[in-house]
PDB file of C-alpha atoms and ligand atoms in Angstrom:
ATOM      1  CA  MET A 270      -5.045  -9.194  -3.886  1.00 84.00           C
ATOM      2  CA  PRO A 271      -6.026  -6.071  -1.414  1.00 88.00           C
ATOM      3  CA  THR A 272      -4.078  -2.537  -2.424  1.00 89.00           C
ATOM      4  CA  TYR A 273      -3.072  -0.136  -0.366  1.00 90.00           C
ATOM      5  CA  GLU A 274      -2.681   3.453   0.465  1.00 91.00           C
ATOM      6  CA  PHE A 275      -0.278   5.906   1.701  1.00 94.00           C
ATOM      7  CA  PHE A 276       0.545   9.104   0.977  1.00 94.00           C
ATOM      8  CA  CYS A 277       3.932  11.063   1.231  1.00 96.00           C
ATOM      9  CA  GLN A 278       4.440  13.767   2.877  1.00 96.00           C
ATOM     10  CA  LYS A 279       8.065  14.546   0.865  1.00 97.00           C
ATOM     11  CA  CYS A 280       5.901  14.868  -2.554  1.00 96.00           C
ATOM     12  CA  SER A 281       2.923  15.479  -0.357  1.00 95.00           C
ATOM     13  CA  LYS A 282       0.914  12.954  -2.563  1.00 94.00           C
ATOM     14  CA  PRO A 283      -0.989   9.840  -2.108  1.00 94.00           C
ATOM     15  CA  PHE A 284      -0.394   6.353  -3.964  1.00 94.00           C
ATOM     16  CA  GLU A 285      -1.274   2.974  -3.656  1.00 92.00           C
ATOM     17  CA  VAL A 286       0.508  -0.108  -3.665  1.00 93.00           C
ATOM     18  CA  THR A 287      -1.021  -3.303  -3.987  1.00 93.00           C
ATOM     19  CA  TRP A 288       0.917  -6.207  -1.664  1.00 93.00           C
ATOM     20  CA  SER A 289      -1.126  -9.898  -1.061  1.00 93.00           C
ATOM     21  CA  ILE A 290      -0.790 -10.788   3.119  1.00 91.00           C
ATOM     22  CA  ALA A 291       2.351 -12.532   3.476  1.00 93.00           C
ATOM     23  CA  GLU A 292       4.001  -9.422   0.806  1.00 94.00           C
ATOM     24  CA  TYR A 293       2.521  -6.640   3.288  1.00 92.00           C
ATOM     25  CA  GLU A 294       3.412  -8.476   6.061  1.00 92.00           C
ATOM     26  CA  ARG A 295       7.135  -8.027   4.929  1.00 94.00           C
ATOM     27  CA  LYS A 296       6.708  -4.388   3.602  1.00 94.00           C
ATOM     28  CA  ILE A 297       5.417  -2.687   5.638  1.00 92.00           C
ATOM     29  CA  LYS A 298       8.086  -1.950   7.585  1.00 90.00           C
ATOM     30  CA  ALA A 299       9.752   0.011   5.113  1.00 91.00           C
ATOM     31  CA  VAL A 300       7.407   1.085   3.207  1.00 94.00           C
ATOM     32  CA  LYS A 301       8.106   3.645   0.616  1.00 94.00           C
ATOM     33  CA  CYS A 302       7.371   5.978  -1.349  1.00 95.00           C
ATOM     34  CA  THR A 303       7.195   4.702  -4.931  1.00 93.00           C
ATOM     35  CA  LYS A 304       7.965   8.006  -7.280  1.00 93.00           C
ATOM     36  CA  CYS A 305      10.837   9.494  -4.170  1.00 96.00           C
ATOM     37  CA  GLY A 306      11.107   6.436  -1.856  1.00 96.00           C
ATOM     38  CA  SER A 307      10.654   8.464   0.411  1.00 96.00           C
ATOM     39  CA  ARG A 308       9.834   7.278   3.938  1.00 96.00           C
ATOM     40  CA  LYS A 309       7.991   9.649   4.860  1.00 96.00           C
ATOM     41  CA  VAL A 310       4.993   8.216   4.883  1.00 95.00           C
ATOM     42  CA  ALA A 311       1.478   7.314   6.029  1.00 94.00           C
ATOM     43  CA  LYS A 312      -1.082   4.917   5.608  1.00 91.00           C
ATOM     44  CA  ARG A 313      -4.278   6.155   5.011  1.00 85.00           C
ATOM     45  CA  ILE A 314      -7.959   4.187   4.785  1.00 67.00           C
ATOM     46  CA  SER A 315      -6.503   0.923   2.665  1.00 55.00           C
ATOM     47  CA  ALA A 316     -10.027   1.072   0.364  1.00 52.00           C
ATOM     48  CA  PHE A 317     -10.066  -3.099  -0.152  1.00 55.00           C
ATOM     49  CA  GLN A 318     -10.407  -4.370  -2.972  1.00 56.00           C
ATOM     50  CA  VAL A 319     -11.242  -8.198  -2.579  1.00 56.00           C
ATOM     51  CA  GLN A 320     -12.404 -10.414  -4.204  1.00 58.00           C
ATOM     52  CA  THR A 321     -13.874 -12.960  -2.785  1.00 61.00           C
ATOM     53  CA  SER A 322     -16.384 -14.787  -5.699  1.00 61.00           C
ATOM     54  CA  LYS A 323     -14.816 -16.501  -8.475  1.00 63.00           C
ATOM     55  CA  LYS A 324     -17.616 -18.145 -10.265  1.00 62.00           C
ATOM     56  CA  SER A 325     -16.581 -20.185 -13.212  1.00 63.00           C
TER      57      SER A 325
HETATM   58 ZN1  LIG B 281       7.430  10.526  -2.582  1.00 52.23          ZN
END
């Protein structure tokens, strides 16, 4: 699943969330800091970790 990076303006700390695409659509509207619960967060450039290959 992709990882999204945010920056909490209250904590002044970055944090990451791992959401599926469906979760992203739903949660991006009300994203909260995982530490303090503040909604003053800014999205950072996402460092996508997309796993496309399933080698069996
Ligand atoms: Zn915070």
